[in-house]
Amino acid sequence: MPLNIGIIGFQGDVSEHAELLKKAANKLEVEVSVHEVRNRTQLDSVEALIIPGGESTTMFKLLKLYSMYDKIIELAKNGLPVMGTCAGLILISSKTNDERVEGMGLIDTEIERNAYGRQIDSFMDDIDIKGIGKYKAVFIRAPVISKPGKADVLAEYKNKPVMVGQGKVLGLTFHPELTKDTRVHEYFIKMIEGEGSTSSGDL
Ligand code: GLN
């Protein structure tokens, strides 16, 4: 049976994540079936979930509206691997600086939205990811991880964490789906398969 991976499909780089996941799975010779998830029932069949970038306030409203917000928390607490990228990280964090987005608390990390300011609200630069190595990261109106808490810091940029992991949950302030580099998605697939959980940290 292929590994069933869901991507929250309201907005953002949904198809890009799907493409890169499929390429990563090919490289690892793992069979995956990737689905866009837009309602609560679709969440029942996924074995891992990606929450993509986009606008976290909007995604927050939609996840609440479709009763998916609490369901994702419940599934993650029961071990569902989750990767949140950019706005997705804001949503899975334990605390945000914006009262319009309540973090799900899937990863013990505090977030500041749009913290890079207007001048450099999008940029690309080299980072070094633990277990992956040198990597060109794309940041788009990225949040800043103000406190990583109990999460493991897997990469930093200018002394600030940009990739964190805790148990089976990964959070990135950048967009791995906007590059041709499949290594972050490979890392996530290995994590799903139980080969690469980042820490034993409880939620
Ligand atoms: N600035 C967006 C937010 O706060 C996140 C940006 C992104 O996902 N690229 O929701």
JSON list of C-alpha atoms and ligand atoms in Angstrom, two decimals:
[
{"chain": "A", "resi": 1, "resn": "MET", "atom": "CA", "xyz": [0.00, 0.00, 0.00]},
{"chain": "A", "resi": 2, "resn": "PRO", "atom": "CA", "xyz": [1.39, 3.42, -0.89]},
{"chain": "A", "resi": 3, "resn": "LEU", "atom": "CA", "xyz": [1.98, 5.89, 1.90]},
{"chain": "A", "resi": 4, "resn": "ASN", "atom": "CA", "xyz": [-0.97, 8.28, 1.96]},
{"chain": "A", "resi": 5, "resn": "ILE", "atom": "CA", "xyz": [0.25, 11.85, 2.44]},
{"chain": "A", "resi": 6, "resn": "GLY", "atom": "CA", "xyz": [-2.19, 14.76, 2.65]},
{"chain": "A", "resi": 7, "resn": "ILE", "atom": "CA", "xyz": [-1.51, 18.41, 1.89]},
{"chain": "A", "resi": 8, "resn": "ILE", "atom": "CA", "xyz": [-3.90, 21.02, 3.27]},
{"chain": "A", "resi": 9, "resn": "GLY", "atom": "CA", "xyz": [-5.25, 22.37, 0.01]},
{"chain": "A", "resi": 10, "resn": "PHE", "atom": "CA", "xyz": [-6.94, 25.70, 0.63]},
{"chain": "A", "resi": 11, "resn": "GLN", "atom": "CA", "xyz": [-4.20, 27.96, -0.70]},
{"chain": "A", "resi": 12, "resn": "GLY", "atom": "CA", "xyz": [-0.47, 28.25, -1.17]},
{"chain": "A", "resi": 13, "resn": "ASP", "atom": "CA", "xyz": [2.03, 26.00, -2.91]},
{"chain": "A", "resi": 14, "resn": "VAL", "atom": "CA", "xyz": [-0.02, 22.84, -2.79]},
{"chain": "A", "resi": 15, "resn": "SER", "atom": "CA", "xyz": [0.88, 21.37, -6.18]},
{"chain": "A", "resi": 16, "resn": "GLU", "atom": "CA", "xyz": [4.56, 22.26, -5.72]},
{"chain": "A", "resi": 17, "resn": "HIS", "atom": "CA", "xyz": [4.66, 20.29, -2.47]},
{"chain": "A", "resi": 18, "resn": "ALA", "atom": "CA", "xyz": [2.92, 17.38, -4.18]},
{"chain": "A", "resi": 19, "resn": "GLU", "atom": "CA", "xyz": [5.42, 17.36, -7.05]},
{"chain": "A", "resi": 20, "resn": "LEU", "atom": "CA", "xyz": [8.45, 17.46, -4.80]},
{"chain": "A", "resi": 21, "resn": "LEU", "atom": "CA", "xyz": [7.03, 14.80, -2.49]},
{"chain": "A", "resi": 22, "resn": "LYS", "atom": "CA", "xyz": [6.57, 12.47, -5.47]},
{"chain": "A", "resi": 23, "resn": "LYS", "atom": "CA", "xyz": [10.12, 13.14, -6.68]},
{"chain": "A", "resi": 24, "resn": "ALA", "atom": "CA", "xyz": [11.53, 12.59, -3.19]},
{"chain": "A", "resi": 25, "resn": "ALA", "atom": "CA", "xyz": [9.58, 9.35, -2.84]},
{"chain": "A", "resi": 26, "resn": "ASN", "atom": "CA", "xyz": [10.91, 8.17, -6.22]},
{"chain": "A", "resi": 27, "resn": "LYS", "atom": "CA", "xyz": [14.47, 8.77, -5.09]},
{"chain": "A", "resi": 28, "resn": "LEU", "atom": "CA", "xyz": [13.86, 6.85, -1.88]},
{"chain": "A", "resi": 29, "resn": "GLU", "atom": "CA", "xyz": [11.94, 4.15, -3.76]},
{"chain": "A", "resi": 30, "resn": "VAL", "atom": "CA", "xyz": [8.96, 4.64, -1.49]},
{"chain": "A", "resi": 31, "resn": "GLU", "atom": "CA", "xyz": [5.46, 4.46, -2.96]},
{"chain": "A", "resi": 32, "resn": "VAL", "atom": "CA", "xyz": [3.34, 7.45, -2.05]},
{"chain": "A", "resi": 33, "resn": "SER", "atom": "CA", "xyz": [-0.10, 8.68, -2.90]},
{"chain": "A", "resi": 34, "resn": "VAL", "atom": "CA", "xyz": [-0.50, 12.40, -2.36]},
{"chain": "A", "resi": 35, "resn": "HIS", "atom": "CA", "xyz": [-3.89, 14.04, -1.76]},
{"chain": "A", "resi": 36, "resn": "GLU", "atom": "CA", "xyz": [-5.12, 17.55, -1.30]},
{"chain": "A", "resi": 37, "resn": "VAL", "atom": "CA", "xyz": [-7.11, 17.76, 1.91]},
{"chain": "A", "resi": 38, "resn": "ARG", "atom": "CA", "xyz": [-9.96, 20.24, 2.18]},
{"chain": "A", "resi": 39, "resn": "ASN", "atom": "CA", "xyz": [-12.36, 18.67, 4.63]},
{"chain": "A", "resi": 40, "resn": "ARG", "atom": "CA", "xyz": [-12.45, 16.81, 7.91]},
{"chain": "A", "resi": 41, "resn": "THR", "atom": "CA", "xyz": [-13.28, 13.41, 6.44]},
{"chain": "A", "resi": 42, "resn": "GLN", "atom": "CA", "xyz": [-10.24, 13.48, 4.14]},
{"chain": "A", "resi": 43, "resn": "LEU", "atom": "CA", "xyz": [-8.07, 13.83, 7.23]},
{"chain": "A", "resi": 44, "resn": "ASP", "atom": "CA", "xyz": [-9.13, 10.36, 8.39]},
{"chain": "A", "resi": 45, "resn": "SER", "atom": "CA", "xyz": [-7.19, 8.51, 5.73]},
{"chain": "A", "resi": 46, "resn": "VAL", "atom": "CA", "xyz": [-3.89, 10.39, 5.76]},
{"chain": "A", "resi": 47, "resn": "GLU", "atom": "CA", "xyz": [-0.75, 8.86, 7.25]},
{"chain": "A", "resi": 48, "resn": "ALA", "atom": "CA", "xyz": [1.13, 12.18, 7.23]},
{"chain": "A", "resi": 49, "resn": "LEU", "atom": "CA", "xyz": [0.20, 15.79, 6.62]},
{"chain": "A", "resi": 50, "resn": "ILE", "atom": "CA", "xyz": [1.81, 18.88, 5.12]},
{"chain": "A", "resi": 51, "resn": "ILE", "atom": "CA", "xyz": [0.48, 22.33, 6.01]},
{"chain": "A", "resi": 52, "resn": "PRO", "atom": "CA", "xyz": [1.90, 24.61, 3.30]},
{"chain": "A", "resi": 53, "resn": "GLY", "atom": "CA", "xyz": [2.75, 28.29, 3.21]},
{"chain": "A", "resi": 54, "resn": "GLY", "atom": "CA", "xyz": [0.13, 30.87, 2.40]},
{"chain": "A", "resi": 55, "resn": "GLU", "atom": "CA", "xyz": [-1.59, 33.28, 4.72]},
{"chain": "A", "resi": 56, "resn": "SER", "atom": "CA", "xyz": [-1.83, 31.86, 8.21]},
{"chain": "A", "resi": 57, "resn": "THR", "atom": "CA", "xyz": [-4.77, 34.05, 9.32]},
{"chain": "A", "resi": 58, "resn": "THR", "atom": "CA", "xyz": [-6.85, 32.86, 6.36]},
{"chain": "A", "resi": 59, "resn": "MET", "atom": "CA", "xyz": [-5.85, 29.22, 6.76]},
{"chain": "A", "resi": 60, "resn": "PHE", "atom": "CA", "xyz": [-6.61, 29.44, 10.46]},
{"chain": "A", "resi": 61, "resn": "LYS", "atom": "CA", "xyz": [-10.16, 30.65, 9.71]},
{"chain": "A", "resi": 62, "resn": "LEU", "atom": "CA", "xyz": [-10.74, 27.95, 7.09]},
{"chain": "A", "resi": 63, "resn": "LEU", "atom": "CA", "xyz": [-9.39, 25.12, 9.26]},
{"chain": "A", "resi": 64, "resn": "LYS", "atom": "CA", "xyz": [-11.72, 26.26, 12.05]},
{"chain": "A", "resi": 65, "resn": "LEU", "atom": "CA", "xyz": [-14.66, 26.72, 9.69]},
{"chain": "A", "resi": 66, "resn": "TYR", "atom": "CA", "xyz": [-14.33, 23.16, 8.34]},
{"chain": "A", "resi": 67, "resn": "SER", "atom": "CA", "xyz": [-13.74, 21.67, 11.83]},
{"chain": "A", "resi": 68, "resn": "MET", "atom": "CA", "xyz": [-10.29, 20.50, 10.81]},
{"chain": "A", "resi": 69, "resn": "TYR", "atom": "CA", "xyz": [-8.27, 22.47, 13.32]},
{"chain": "A", "resi": 70, "resn": "ASP", "atom": "CA", "xyz": [-9.05, 20.35, 16.40]},
{"chain": "A", "resi": 71, "resn": "LYS", "atom": "CA", "xyz": [-8.97, 17.17, 14.35]},
{"chain": "A", "resi": 72, "resn": "ILE", "atom": "CA", "xyz": [-5.39, 17.86, 13.22]},
{"chain": "A", "resi": 73, "resn": "ILE", "atom": "CA", "xyz": [-4.36, 18.45, 16.84]},
{"chain": "A", "resi": 74, "resn": "GLU", "atom": "CA", "xyz": [-5.95, 15.15, 17.86]},
{"chain": "A", "resi": 75, "resn": "LEU", "atom": "CA", "xyz": [-4.29, 13.22, 15.01]},
{"chain": "A", "resi": 76, "resn": "ALA", "atom": "CA", "xyz": [-0.87, 14.75, 15.68]},
{"chain": "A", "resi": 77, "resn": "LYS", "atom": "CA", "xyz": [-1.13, 13.95, 19.38]},
{"chain": "A", "resi": 78, "resn": "ASN", "atom": "CA", "xyz": [-1.76, 10.37, 18.30]},
{"chain": "A", "resi": 79, "resn": "GLY", "atom": "CA", "xyz": [1.44, 10.33, 16.25]},
{"chain": "A", "resi": 80, "resn": "LEU", "atom": "CA", "xyz": [0.50, 11.70, 12.81]},
{"chain": "A", "resi": 81, "resn": "PRO", "atom": "CA", "xyz": [3.68, 13.14, 11.25]},
{"chain": "A", "resi": 82, "resn": "VAL", "atom": "CA", "xyz": [3.16, 16.77, 10.26]},
{"chain": "A", "resi": 83, "resn": "MET", "atom": "CA", "xyz": [5.36, 19.20, 8.33]},
{"chain": "A", "resi": 84, "resn": "GLY", "atom": "CA", "xyz": [4.42, 22.89, 8.49]},
{"chain": "A", "resi": 85, "resn": "THR", "atom": "CA", "xyz": [6.16, 25.29, 6.13]},
{"chain": "A", "resi": 86, "resn": "CYS", "atom": "CA", "xyz": [6.06, 29.06, 6.65]},
{"chain": "A", "resi": 87, "resn": "ALA", "atom": "CA", "xyz": [2.37, 29.86, 7.34]},
{"chain": "A", "resi": 88, "resn": "GLY", "atom": "CA", "xyz": [2.05, 26.13, 8.11]},
{"chain": "A", "resi": 89, "resn": "LEU", "atom": "CA", "xyz": [4.69, 26.48, 10.82]},
{"chain": "A", "resi": 90, "resn": "ILE", "atom": "CA", "xyz": [2.82, 29.46, 12.29]},
{"chain": "A", "resi": 91, "resn": "LEU", "atom": "CA", "xyz": [-0.28, 27.23, 12.51]},
{"chain": "A", "resi": 92, "resn": "ILE", "atom": "CA", "xyz": [1.46, 24.29, 14.21]},
{"chain": "A", "resi": 93, "resn": "SER", "atom": "CA", "xyz": [3.45, 26.43, 16.67]},
{"chain": "A", "resi": 94, "resn": "SER", "atom": "CA", "xyz": [2.71, 26.69, 20.37]},
{"chain": "A", "resi": 95, "resn": "LYS", "atom": "CA", "xyz": [2.34, 30.45, 20.40]},
{"chain": "A", "resi": 96, "resn": "THR", "atom": "CA", "xyz": [2.16, 33.31, 17.89]},
{"chain": "A", "resi": 97, "resn": "ASN", "atom": "CA", "xyz": [2.48, 37.07, 18.32]},
{"chain": "A", "resi": 98, "resn": "ASP", "atom": "CA", "xyz": [-0.80, 37.58, 16.42]},
{"chain": "A", "resi": 99, "resn": "GLU", "atom": "CA", "xyz": [-4.08, 36.99, 18.20]},
{"chain": "A", "resi": 100, "resn": "ARG", "atom": "CA", "xyz": [-5.76, 36.16, 14.89]},
{"chain": "A", "resi": 101, "resn": "VAL", "atom": "CA", "xyz": [-3.75, 32.92, 14.61]},
{"chain": "A", "resi": 102, "resn": "GLU", "atom": "CA", "xyz": [-3.82, 30.53, 17.50]},
{"chain": "A", "resi": 103, "resn": "GLY", "atom": "CA", "xyz": [-1.07, 27.94, 17.20]},
{"chain": "A", "resi": 104, "resn": "MET", "atom": "CA", "xyz": [-2.12, 24.29, 17.41]},
{"chain": "A", "resi": 105, "resn": "GLY", "atom": "CA", "xyz": [0.69, 23.51, 19.83]},
{"chain": "A", "resi": 106, "resn": "LEU", "atom": "CA", "xyz": [2.04, 20.58, 17.79]},
{"chain": "A", "resi": 107, "resn": "ILE", "atom": "CA", "xyz": [5.59, 21.81, 18.27]},
{"chain": "A", "resi": 108, "resn": "ASP", "atom": "CA", "xyz": [6.93, 23.70, 21.28]},
{"chain": "A", "resi": 109, "resn": "THR", "atom": "CA", "xyz": [8.01, 26.80, 19.39]},
{"chain": "A", "resi": 110, "resn": "GLU", "atom": "CA", "xyz": [7.03, 30.47, 19.56]},
{"chain": "A", "resi": 111, "resn": "ILE", "atom": "CA", "xyz": [6.59, 32.43, 16.34]},
{"chain": "A", "resi": 112, "resn": "GLU", "atom": "CA", "xyz": [6.64, 36.01, 15.21]},
{"chain": "A", "resi": 113, "resn": "ARG", "atom": "CA", "xyz": [4.78, 36.59, 11.95]},
{"chain": "A", "resi": 114, "resn": "ASN", "atom": "CA", "xyz": [6.33, 38.67, 9.14]},
{"chain": "A", "resi": 115, "resn": "ALA", "atom": "CA", "xyz": [9.31, 39.38, 11.36]},
{"chain": "A", "resi": 116, "resn": "TYR", "atom": "CA", "xyz": [11.83, 40.03, 8.58]},
{"chain": "A", "resi": 117, "resn": "GLY", "atom": "CA", "xyz": [10.03, 43.28, 7.76]},
{"chain": "A", "resi": 118, "resn": "ARG", "atom": "CA", "xyz": [9.14, 44.76, 4.42]},
{"chain": "A", "resi": 119, "resn": "GLN", "atom": "CA", "xyz": [12.55, 45.55, 2.94]},
{"chain": "A", "resi": 120, "resn": "ILE", "atom": "CA", "xyz": [13.68, 41.98, 2.74]},
{"chain": "A", "resi": 121, "resn": "ASP", "atom": "CA", "xyz": [10.39, 40.20, 2.93]},
{"chain": "A", "resi": 122, "resn": "SER", "atom": "CA", "xyz": [11.52, 37.67, 0.33]},
{"chain": "A", "resi": 123, "resn": "PHE", "atom": "CA", "xyz": [15.03, 36.34, -0.16]},
{"chain": "A", "resi": 124, "resn": "MET", "atom": "CA", "xyz": [17.09, 33.24, -0.84]},
{"chain": "A", "resi": 125, "resn": "ASP", "atom": "CA", "xyz": [20.21, 32.23, 1.04]},
{"chain": "A", "resi": 126, "resn": "ASP", "atom": "CA", "xyz": [22.37, 29.29, 2.08]},
{"chain": "A", "resi": 127, "resn": "ILE", "atom": "CA", "xyz": [21.66, 27.47, 5.31]},
{"chain": "A", "resi": 128, "resn": "ASP", "atom": "CA", "xyz": [23.07, 24.28, 6.79]},
{"chain": "A", "resi": 129, "resn": "ILE", "atom": "CA", "xyz": [20.49, 21.68, 7.80]},
{"chain": "A", "resi": 130, "resn": "LYS", "atom": "CA", "xyz": [21.38, 18.97, 10.31]},
{"chain": "A", "resi": 131, "resn": "GLY", "atom": "CA", "xyz": [21.31, 15.63, 8.55]},
{"chain": "A", "resi": 132, "resn": "ILE", "atom": "CA", "xyz": [20.99, 17.30, 5.12]},
{"chain": "A", "resi": 133, "resn": "GLY", "atom": "CA", "xyz": [23.89, 19.76, 4.76]},
{"chain": "A", "resi": 134, "resn": "LYS", "atom": "CA", "xyz": [24.21, 22.92, 2.67]},
{"chain": "A", "resi": 135, "resn": "TYR", "atom": "CA", "xyz": [20.86, 24.00, 1.32]},
{"chain": "A", "resi": 136, "resn": "LYS", "atom": "CA", "xyz": [19.51, 27.02, -0.55]},
{"chain": "A", "resi": 137, "resn": "ALA", "atom": "CA", "xyz": [16.45, 28.23, 1.32]},
{"chain": "A", "resi": 138, "resn": "VAL", "atom": "CA", "xyz": [13.67, 30.44, -0.09]},
{"chain": "A", "resi": 139, "resn": "PHE", "atom": "CA", "xyz": [12.10, 32.80, 2.45]},
{"chain": "A", "resi": 140, "resn": "ILE", "atom": "CA", "xyz": [8.86, 34.61, 1.56]},
{"chain": "A", "resi": 141, "resn": "ARG", "atom": "CA", "xyz": [7.44, 37.00, 4.14]},
{"chain": "A", "resi": 142, "resn": "ALA", "atom": "CA", "xyz": [8.81, 34.46, 6.53]},
{"chain": "A", "resi": 143, "resn": "PRO", "atom": "CA", "xyz": [8.07, 34.25, 10.21]},
{"chain": "A", "resi": 144, "resn": "VAL", "atom": "CA", "xyz": [10.82, 34.13, 12.81]},
{"chain": "A", "resi": 145, "resn": "ILE", "atom": "CA", "xyz": [11.08, 31.43, 15.42]},
{"chain": "A", "resi": 146, "resn": "SER", "atom": "CA", "xyz": [11.45, 33.61, 18.48]},
{"chain": "A", "resi": 147, "resn": "LYS", "atom": "CA", "xyz": [11.74, 30.71, 20.93]},
{"chain": "A", "resi": 148, "resn": "PRO", "atom": "CA", "xyz": [12.36, 27.13, 19.81]},
{"chain": "A", "resi": 149, "resn": "GLY", "atom": "CA", "xyz": [11.33, 25.81, 23.24]},
{"chain": "A", "resi": 150, "resn": "LYS", "atom": "CA", "xyz": [11.69, 22.04, 23.48]},
{"chain": "A", "resi": 151, "resn": "ALA", "atom": "CA", "xyz": [11.98, 21.57, 19.72]},
{"chain": "A", "resi": 152, "resn": "ASP", "atom": "CA", "xyz": [15.33, 20.61, 18.19]},
{"chain": "A", "resi": 153, "resn": "VAL", "atom": "CA", "xyz": [16.86, 23.34, 16.06]},
{"chain": "A", "resi": 154, "resn": "LEU", "atom": "CA", "xyz": [17.78, 21.72, 12.72]},
{"chain": "A", "resi": 155, "resn": "ALA", "atom": "CA", "xyz": [18.92, 24.86, 10.90]},
{"chain": "A", "resi": 156, "resn": "GLU", "atom": "CA", "xyz": [19.60, 28.49, 11.65]},
{"chain": "A", "resi": 157, "resn": "TYR", "atom": "CA", "xyz": [19.89, 31.63, 9.56]},
{"chain": "A", "resi": 158, "resn": "LYS", "atom": "CA", "xyz": [21.72, 34.60, 11.04]},
{"chain": "A", "resi": 159, "resn": "ASN", "atom": "CA", "xyz": [21.57, 33.05, 14.50]},
{"chain": "A", "resi": 160, "resn": "LYS", "atom": "CA", "xyz": [17.82, 32.47, 14.36]},
{"chain": "A", "resi": 161, "resn": "PRO", "atom": "CA", "xyz": [16.29, 28.99, 14.05]},
{"chain": "A", "resi": 162, "resn": "VAL", "atom": "CA", "xyz": [14.63, 28.41, 10.67]},
{"chain": "A", "resi": 163, "resn": "MET", "atom": "CA", "xyz": [13.93, 24.69, 10.88]},
{"chain": "A", "resi": 164, "resn": "VAL", "atom": "CA", "xyz": [12.81, 22.84, 14.00]},
{"chain": "A", "resi": 165, "resn": "GLY", "atom": "CA", "xyz": [11.68, 19.33, 14.77]},
{"chain": "A", "resi": 166, "resn": "GLN", "atom": "CA", "xyz": [10.01, 17.62, 17.68]},
{"chain": "A", "resi": 167, "resn": "GLY", "atom": "CA", "xyz": [9.01, 13.98, 17.60]},
{"chain": "A", "resi": 168, "resn": "LYS", "atom": "CA", "xyz": [7.27, 13.51, 14.25]},
{"chain": "A", "resi": 169, "resn": "VAL", "atom": "CA", "xyz": [6.62, 17.19, 13.65]},
{"chain": "A", "resi": 170, "resn": "LEU", "atom": "CA", "xyz": [8.77, 19.42, 11.44]},
{"chain": "A", "resi": 171, "resn": "GLY", "atom": "CA", "xyz": [8.53, 23.19, 11.11]},
{"chain": "A", "resi": 172, "resn": "LEU", "atom": "CA", "xyz": [10.28, 25.36, 8.53]},
{"chain": "A", "resi": 173, "resn": "THR", "atom": "CA", "xyz": [10.18, 29.13, 8.08]},
{"chain": "A", "resi": 174, "resn": "PHE", "atom": "CA", "xyz": [11.23, 28.68, 4.43]},
{"chain": "A", "resi": 175, "resn": "HIS", "atom": "CA", "xyz": [9.68, 27.04, 1.35]},
{"chain": "A", "resi": 176, "resn": "PRO", "atom": "CA", "xyz": [11.30, 23.71, 0.38]},
{"chain": "A", "resi": 177, "resn": "GLU", "atom": "CA", "xyz": [8.64, 23.20, -2.31]},
{"chain": "A", "resi": 178, "resn": "LEU", "atom": "CA", "xyz": [9.87, 26.22, -4.32]},
{"chain": "A", "resi": 179, "resn": "THR", "atom": "CA", "xyz": [13.23, 24.66, -5.14]},
{"chain": "A", "resi": 180, "resn": "LYS", "atom": "CA", "xyz": [14.18, 21.61, -7.17]},
{"chain": "A", "resi": 181, "resn": "ASP", "atom": "CA", "xyz": [15.96, 20.19, -4.14]},
{"chain": "A", "resi": 182, "resn": "THR", "atom": "CA", "xyz": [14.04, 17.18, -2.80]},
{"chain": "A", "resi": 183, "resn": "ARG", "atom": "CA", "xyz": [16.10, 16.64, 0.35]},
{"chain": "A", "resi": 184, "resn": "VAL", "atom": "CA", "xyz": [13.69, 18.22, 2.85]},
{"chain": "A", "resi": 185, "resn": "HIS", "atom": "CA", "xyz": [10.82, 16.15, 1.50]},
{"chain": "A", "resi": 186, "resn": "GLU", "atom": "CA", "xyz": [13.06, 13.06, 1.61]},
{"chain": "A", "resi": 187, "resn": "TYR", "atom": "CA", "xyz": [13.80, 13.90, 5.23]},
{"chain": "A", "resi": 188, "resn": "PHE", "atom": "CA", "xyz": [10.06, 14.10, 5.96]},
{"chain": "A", "resi": 189, "resn": "ILE", "atom": "CA", "xyz": [9.35, 10.78, 4.23]},
{"chain": "A", "resi": 190, "resn": "LYS", "atom": "CA", "xyz": [12.12, 9.12, 6.25]},
{"chain": "A", "resi": 191, "resn": "MET", "atom": "CA", "xyz": [10.60, 10.62, 9.37]},
{"chain": "A", "resi": 192, "resn": "ILE", "atom": "CA", "xyz": [7.19, 9.18, 8.45]},
{"chain": "A", "resi": 193, "resn": "GLU", "atom": "CA", "xyz": [8.79, 5.81, 7.87]},
{"chain": "A", "resi": 194, "resn": "GLY", "atom": "CA", "xyz": [10.26, 5.96, 11.35]},
{"chain": "A", "resi": 195, "resn": "GLU", "atom": "CA", "xyz": [13.89, 6.32, 10.36]},
{"chain": "A", "resi": 196, "resn": "GLY", "atom": "CA", "xyz": [14.42, 9.90, 11.28]},
{"chain": "A", "resi": 197, "resn": "SER", "atom": "CA", "xyz": [12.46, 11.37, 14.14]},
{"chain": "A", "resi": 198, "resn": "THR", "atom": "CA", "xyz": [14.31, 14.42, 15.39]},
{"chain": "A", "resi": 199, "resn": "SER", "atom": "CA", "xyz": [13.88, 14.02, 19.12]},
{"chain": "A", "resi": 200, "resn": "SER", "atom": "CA", "xyz": [11.88, 12.12, 21.65]},
{"chain": "A", "resi": 201, "resn": "GLY", "atom": "CA", "xyz": [10.37, 15.36, 22.98]},
{"chain": "A", "resi": 202, "resn": "ASP", "atom": "CA", "xyz": [6.82, 14.96, 24.17]},
{"chain": "A", "resi": 203, "resn": "LEU", "atom": "CA", "xyz": [4.28, 17.56, 23.16]},
{"chain": "B", "resi": 1, "resn": "GLN", "atom": "N1", "xyz": [3.42, 35.96, 6.03]},
{"chain": "B", "resi": 1, "resn": "GLN", "atom": "C1", "xyz": [2.59, 34.80, 5.99]},
{"chain": "B", "resi": 1, "resn": "GLN", "atom": "C2", "xyz": [1.78, 34.64, 7.27]},
{"chain": "B", "resi": 1, "resn": "GLN", "atom": "O1", "xyz": [2.08, 35.24, 8.23]},
{"chain": "B", "resi": 1, "resn": "GLN", "atom": "C3", "xyz": [3.42, 33.56, 5.78]},
{"chain": "B", "resi": 1, "resn": "GLN", "atom": "C4", "xyz": [4.11, 33.66, 4.47]},
{"chain": "B", "resi": 1, "resn": "GLN", "atom": "C5", "xyz": [4.26, 32.37, 3.74]},
{"chain": "B", "resi": 1, "resn": "GLN", "atom": "O2", "xyz": [3.69, 31.34, 4.07]},
{"chain": "B", "resi": 1, "resn": "GLN", "atom": "N2", "xyz": [5.02, 32.44, 2.69]},
{"chain": "B", "resi": 1, "resn": "GLN", "atom": "O3", "xyz": [0.85, 33.93, 7.29]}
]
